[in-house]
PDB file of C-alpha atoms and ligand atoms in Angstrom:
ATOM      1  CA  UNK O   5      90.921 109.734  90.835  1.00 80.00           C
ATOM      2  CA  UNK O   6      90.402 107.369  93.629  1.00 95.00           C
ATOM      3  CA  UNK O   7      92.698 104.999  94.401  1.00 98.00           C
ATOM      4  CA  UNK O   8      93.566 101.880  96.895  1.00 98.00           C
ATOM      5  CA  UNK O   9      96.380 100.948  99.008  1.00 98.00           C
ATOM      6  CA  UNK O  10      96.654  97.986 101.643  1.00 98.00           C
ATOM      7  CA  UNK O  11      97.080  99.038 105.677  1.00 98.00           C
ATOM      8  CA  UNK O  12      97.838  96.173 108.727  1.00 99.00           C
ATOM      9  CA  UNK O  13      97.647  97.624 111.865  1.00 99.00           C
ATOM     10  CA  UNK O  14      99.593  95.126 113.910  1.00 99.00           C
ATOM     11  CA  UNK O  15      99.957  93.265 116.536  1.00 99.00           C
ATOM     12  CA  UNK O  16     101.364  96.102 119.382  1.00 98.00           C
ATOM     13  CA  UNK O  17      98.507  98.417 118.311  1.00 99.00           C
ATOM     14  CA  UNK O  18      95.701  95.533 118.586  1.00 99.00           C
ATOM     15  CA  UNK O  19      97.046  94.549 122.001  1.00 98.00           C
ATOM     16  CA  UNK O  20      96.798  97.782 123.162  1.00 98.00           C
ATOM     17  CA  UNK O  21      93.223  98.303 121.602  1.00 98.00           C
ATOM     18  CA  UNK O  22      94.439 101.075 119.280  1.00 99.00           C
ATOM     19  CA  UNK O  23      92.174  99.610 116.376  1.00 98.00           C
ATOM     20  CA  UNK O  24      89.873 102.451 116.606  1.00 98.00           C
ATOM     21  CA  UNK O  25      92.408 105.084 117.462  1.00 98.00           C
ATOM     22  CA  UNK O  26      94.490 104.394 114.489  1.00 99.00           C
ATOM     23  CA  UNK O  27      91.257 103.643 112.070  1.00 99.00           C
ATOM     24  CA  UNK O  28      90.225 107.688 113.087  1.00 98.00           C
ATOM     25  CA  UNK O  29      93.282 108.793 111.755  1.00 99.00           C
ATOM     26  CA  UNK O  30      93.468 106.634 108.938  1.00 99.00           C
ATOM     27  CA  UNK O  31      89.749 108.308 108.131  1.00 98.00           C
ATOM     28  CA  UNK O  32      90.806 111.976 109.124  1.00 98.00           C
ATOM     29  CA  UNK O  33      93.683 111.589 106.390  1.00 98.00           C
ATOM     30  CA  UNK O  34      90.871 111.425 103.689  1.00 98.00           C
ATOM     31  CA  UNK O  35      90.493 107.733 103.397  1.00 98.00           C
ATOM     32  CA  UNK O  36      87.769 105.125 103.641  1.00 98.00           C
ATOM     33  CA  UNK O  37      88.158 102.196 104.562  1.00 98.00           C
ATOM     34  CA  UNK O  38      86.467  99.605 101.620  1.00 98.00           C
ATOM     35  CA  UNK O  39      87.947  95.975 103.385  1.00 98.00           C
ATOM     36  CA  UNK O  40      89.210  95.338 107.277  1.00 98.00           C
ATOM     37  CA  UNK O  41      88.942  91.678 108.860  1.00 98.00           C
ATOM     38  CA  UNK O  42      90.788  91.166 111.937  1.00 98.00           C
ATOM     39  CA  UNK O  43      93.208  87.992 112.035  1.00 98.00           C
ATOM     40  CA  UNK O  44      95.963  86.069 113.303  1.00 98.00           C
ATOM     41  CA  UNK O  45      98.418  85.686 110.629  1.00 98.00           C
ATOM     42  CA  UNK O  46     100.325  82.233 110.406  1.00 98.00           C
ATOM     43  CA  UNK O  47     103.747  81.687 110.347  1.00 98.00           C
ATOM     44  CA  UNK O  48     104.045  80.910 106.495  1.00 98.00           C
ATOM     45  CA  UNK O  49     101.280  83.996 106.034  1.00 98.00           C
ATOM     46  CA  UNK O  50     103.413  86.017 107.555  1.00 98.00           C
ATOM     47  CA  UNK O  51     106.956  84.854 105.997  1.00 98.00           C
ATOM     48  CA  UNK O  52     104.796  85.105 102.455  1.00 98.00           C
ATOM     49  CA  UNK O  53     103.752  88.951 103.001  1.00 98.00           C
ATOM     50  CA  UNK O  54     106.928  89.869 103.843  1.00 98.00           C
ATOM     51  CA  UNK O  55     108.749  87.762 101.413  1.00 97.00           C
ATOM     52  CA  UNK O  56     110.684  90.916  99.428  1.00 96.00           C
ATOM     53  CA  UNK O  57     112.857  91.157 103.211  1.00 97.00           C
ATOM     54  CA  UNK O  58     113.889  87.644 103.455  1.00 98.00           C
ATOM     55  CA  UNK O  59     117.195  88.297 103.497  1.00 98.00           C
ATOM     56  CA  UNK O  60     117.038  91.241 106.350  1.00 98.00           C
ATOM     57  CA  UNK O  61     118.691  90.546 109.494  1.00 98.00           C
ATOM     58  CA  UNK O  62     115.383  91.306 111.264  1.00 98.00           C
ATOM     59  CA  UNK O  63     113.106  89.119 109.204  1.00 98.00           C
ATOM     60  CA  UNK O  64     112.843  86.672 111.335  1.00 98.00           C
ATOM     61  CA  UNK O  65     112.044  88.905 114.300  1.00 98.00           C
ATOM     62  CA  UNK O  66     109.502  90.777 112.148  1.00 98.00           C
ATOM     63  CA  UNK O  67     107.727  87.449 111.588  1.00 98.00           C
ATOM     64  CA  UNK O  68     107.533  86.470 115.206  1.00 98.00           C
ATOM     65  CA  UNK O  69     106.295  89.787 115.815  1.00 98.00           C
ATOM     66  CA  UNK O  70     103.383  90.086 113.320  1.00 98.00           C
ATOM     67  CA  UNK O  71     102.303  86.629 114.694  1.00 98.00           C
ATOM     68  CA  UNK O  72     102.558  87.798 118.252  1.00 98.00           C
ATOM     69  CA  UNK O  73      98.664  88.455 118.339  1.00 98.00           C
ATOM     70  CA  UNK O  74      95.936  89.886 115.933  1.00 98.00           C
ATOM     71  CA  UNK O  75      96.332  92.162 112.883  1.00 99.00           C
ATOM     72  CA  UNK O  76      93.912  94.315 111.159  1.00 99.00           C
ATOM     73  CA  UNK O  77      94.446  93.880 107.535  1.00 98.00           C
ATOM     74  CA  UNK O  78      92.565  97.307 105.906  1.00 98.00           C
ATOM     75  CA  UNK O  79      92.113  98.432 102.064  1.00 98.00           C
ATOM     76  CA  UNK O  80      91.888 101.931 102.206  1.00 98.00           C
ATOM     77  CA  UNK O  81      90.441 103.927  99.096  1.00 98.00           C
ATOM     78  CA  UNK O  82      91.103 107.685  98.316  1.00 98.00           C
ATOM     79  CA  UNK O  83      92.907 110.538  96.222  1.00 98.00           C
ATOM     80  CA  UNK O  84      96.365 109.143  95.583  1.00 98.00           C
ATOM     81  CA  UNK O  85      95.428 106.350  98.471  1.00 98.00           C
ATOM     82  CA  UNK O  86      99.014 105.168  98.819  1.00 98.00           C
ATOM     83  CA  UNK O  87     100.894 108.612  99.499  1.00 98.00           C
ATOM     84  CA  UNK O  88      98.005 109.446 102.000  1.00 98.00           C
ATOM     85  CA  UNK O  89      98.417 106.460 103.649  1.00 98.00           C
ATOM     86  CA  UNK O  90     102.336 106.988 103.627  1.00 98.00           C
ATOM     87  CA  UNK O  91     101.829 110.470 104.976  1.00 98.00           C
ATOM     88  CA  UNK O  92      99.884 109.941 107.734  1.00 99.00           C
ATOM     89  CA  UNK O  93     101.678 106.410 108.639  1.00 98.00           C
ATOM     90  CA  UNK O  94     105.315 108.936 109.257  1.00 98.00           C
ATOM     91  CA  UNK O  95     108.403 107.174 108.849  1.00 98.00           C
ATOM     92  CA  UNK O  96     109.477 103.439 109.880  1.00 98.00           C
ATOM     93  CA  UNK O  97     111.013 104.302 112.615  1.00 98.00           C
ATOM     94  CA  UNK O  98     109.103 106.548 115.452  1.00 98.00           C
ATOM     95  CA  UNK O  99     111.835 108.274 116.156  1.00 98.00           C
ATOM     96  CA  UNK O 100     112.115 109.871 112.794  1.00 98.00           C
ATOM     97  CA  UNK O 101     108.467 110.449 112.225  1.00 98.00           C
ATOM     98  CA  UNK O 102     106.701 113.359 111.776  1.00 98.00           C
ATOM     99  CA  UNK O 103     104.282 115.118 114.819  1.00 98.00           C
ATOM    100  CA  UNK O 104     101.041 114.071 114.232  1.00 98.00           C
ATOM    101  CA  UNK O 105     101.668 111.191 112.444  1.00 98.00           C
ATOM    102  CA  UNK O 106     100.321 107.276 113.330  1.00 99.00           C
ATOM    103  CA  UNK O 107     103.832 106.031 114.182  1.00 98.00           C
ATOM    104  CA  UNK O 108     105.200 109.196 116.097  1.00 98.00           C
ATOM    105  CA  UNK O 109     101.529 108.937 118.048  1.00 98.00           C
ATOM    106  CA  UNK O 110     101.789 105.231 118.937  1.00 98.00           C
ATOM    107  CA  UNK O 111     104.420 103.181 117.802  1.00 98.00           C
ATOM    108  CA  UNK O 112     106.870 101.958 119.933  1.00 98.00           C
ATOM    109  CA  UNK O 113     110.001 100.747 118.010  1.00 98.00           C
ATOM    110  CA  UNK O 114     110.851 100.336 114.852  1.00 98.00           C
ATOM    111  CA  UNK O 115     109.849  96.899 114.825  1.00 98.00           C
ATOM    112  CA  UNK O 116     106.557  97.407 116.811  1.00 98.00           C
ATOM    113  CA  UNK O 117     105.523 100.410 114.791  1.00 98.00           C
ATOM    114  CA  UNK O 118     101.642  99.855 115.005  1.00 99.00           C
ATOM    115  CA  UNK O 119     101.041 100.194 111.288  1.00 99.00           C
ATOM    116  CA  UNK O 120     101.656  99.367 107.741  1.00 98.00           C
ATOM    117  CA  UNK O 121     101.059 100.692 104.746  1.00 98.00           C
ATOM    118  CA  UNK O 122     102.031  99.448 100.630  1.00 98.00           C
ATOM    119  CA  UNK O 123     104.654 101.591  98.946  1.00 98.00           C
ATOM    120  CA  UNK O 124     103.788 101.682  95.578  1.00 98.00           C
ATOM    121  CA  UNK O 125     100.574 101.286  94.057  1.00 97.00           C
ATOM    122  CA  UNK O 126     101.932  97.706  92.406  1.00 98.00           C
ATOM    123  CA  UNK O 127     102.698  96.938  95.813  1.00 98.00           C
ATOM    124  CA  UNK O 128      99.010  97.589  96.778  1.00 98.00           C
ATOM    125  CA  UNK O 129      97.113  95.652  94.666  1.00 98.00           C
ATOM    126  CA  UNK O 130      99.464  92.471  94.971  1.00 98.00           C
ATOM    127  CA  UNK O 131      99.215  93.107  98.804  1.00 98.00           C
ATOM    128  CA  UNK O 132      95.221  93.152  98.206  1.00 98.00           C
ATOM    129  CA  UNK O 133      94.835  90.429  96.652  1.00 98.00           C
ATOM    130  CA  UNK O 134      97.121  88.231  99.187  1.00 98.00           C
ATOM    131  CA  UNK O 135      94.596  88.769 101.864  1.00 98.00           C
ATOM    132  CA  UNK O 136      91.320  89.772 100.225  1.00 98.00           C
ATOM    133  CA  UNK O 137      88.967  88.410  97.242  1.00 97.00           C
ATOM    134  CA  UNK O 138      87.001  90.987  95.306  1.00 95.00           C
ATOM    135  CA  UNK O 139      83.820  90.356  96.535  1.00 96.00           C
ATOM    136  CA  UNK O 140      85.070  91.389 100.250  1.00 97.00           C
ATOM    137  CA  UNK O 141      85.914  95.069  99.148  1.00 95.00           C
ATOM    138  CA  UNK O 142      82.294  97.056  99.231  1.00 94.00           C
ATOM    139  CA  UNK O 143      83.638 100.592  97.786  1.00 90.00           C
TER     140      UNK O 143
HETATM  141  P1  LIG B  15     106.718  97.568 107.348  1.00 62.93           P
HETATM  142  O1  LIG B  15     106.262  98.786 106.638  1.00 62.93           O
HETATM  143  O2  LIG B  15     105.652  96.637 107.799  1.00 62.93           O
HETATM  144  O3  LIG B  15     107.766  96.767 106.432  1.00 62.93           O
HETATM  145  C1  LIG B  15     108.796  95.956 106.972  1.00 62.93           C
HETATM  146  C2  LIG B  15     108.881  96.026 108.455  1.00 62.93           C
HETATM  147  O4  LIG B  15     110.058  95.538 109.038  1.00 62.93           O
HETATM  148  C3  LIG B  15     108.827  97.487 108.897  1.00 62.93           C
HETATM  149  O5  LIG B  15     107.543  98.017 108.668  1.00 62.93           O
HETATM  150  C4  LIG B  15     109.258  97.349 110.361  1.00 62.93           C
HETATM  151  O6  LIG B  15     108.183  97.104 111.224  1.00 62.93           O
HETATM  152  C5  LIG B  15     110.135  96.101 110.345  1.00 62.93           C
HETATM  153  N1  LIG B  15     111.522  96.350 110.721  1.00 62.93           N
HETATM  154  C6  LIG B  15     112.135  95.861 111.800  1.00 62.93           C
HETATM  155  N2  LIG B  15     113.404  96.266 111.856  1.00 62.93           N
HETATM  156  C7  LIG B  15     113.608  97.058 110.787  1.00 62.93           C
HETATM  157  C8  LIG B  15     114.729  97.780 110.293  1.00 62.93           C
HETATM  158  N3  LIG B  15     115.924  97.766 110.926  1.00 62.93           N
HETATM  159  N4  LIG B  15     114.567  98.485 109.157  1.00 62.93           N
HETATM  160  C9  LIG B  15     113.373  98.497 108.505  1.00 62.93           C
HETATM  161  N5  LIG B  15     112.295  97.825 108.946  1.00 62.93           N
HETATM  162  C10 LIG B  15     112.408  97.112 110.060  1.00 62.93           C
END
């Protein structure tokens, strides 16, 4: 059955107008995109989405950087959503992703790595709901 899963594509893909690019892949991968407003996150947004890494050396980096300029936050629907998305995202870092994939195409460190994508369906819907209400996703 169809399911959802919850994409960014962030601020080094925006800035380099990539918004399109990546969307075409996202779409080629089998999904559809059912949400997507484009925004600039705040600071305690941004801490807030990413609260599970508080504790990471690089959180604090990772905040300045998805505040750097806009985001597109993205519900994607589709068979088994979140592994699609994963699959077609590639790994965290660029260097270990896959040919083909969004992140070996156009990311360009491990920090600025153009996309992301929930990892777990649990993940999804809380991830959903912390930047959309229901009446914003048209299926
Ligand atoms: P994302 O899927 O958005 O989840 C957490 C983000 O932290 C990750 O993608 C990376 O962009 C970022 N990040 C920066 N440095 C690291 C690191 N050393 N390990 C994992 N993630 C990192």
């Amino acid at each position: 059955a169809a399911t959802r899963t919850f994409s960014i594509i962030k601020p080094d893909a925006t800035r380099r107008n990539l918004t399109g690019a990546v969307t075409k892949m996202l779409e080629d991968a089998g999904l559809r995109v059912v949400a997507s407003k484009r925004i600039q996150m705040s600071r305690e947004q941004a801490e807030g989405f990413y609260d599970v890494h508080r504790e990471r050396p690089f959180f604090g980096e990772l905040v300045d950087f998805m505040i750097s300029g806009p985001v597109v936050v993205q519900v994607l629907e589709g068979e088994n959503a979140v592994k699609a998305n994963r699959d077609v995202m590639g790994a965290t870092n660029p260097a270990d992703a896959d040919e083909g994939t969004i992140r070996k195409t156009y990311a360009e460190s491990i920090e600025a790595n153009s996309v992301h994508g929930s990892d777990s369906e649990e993940n999804a819907a809380n991830e959903i709901k912390f930047f959309f209400n229901d009446d914003e996703l048209v299926g």
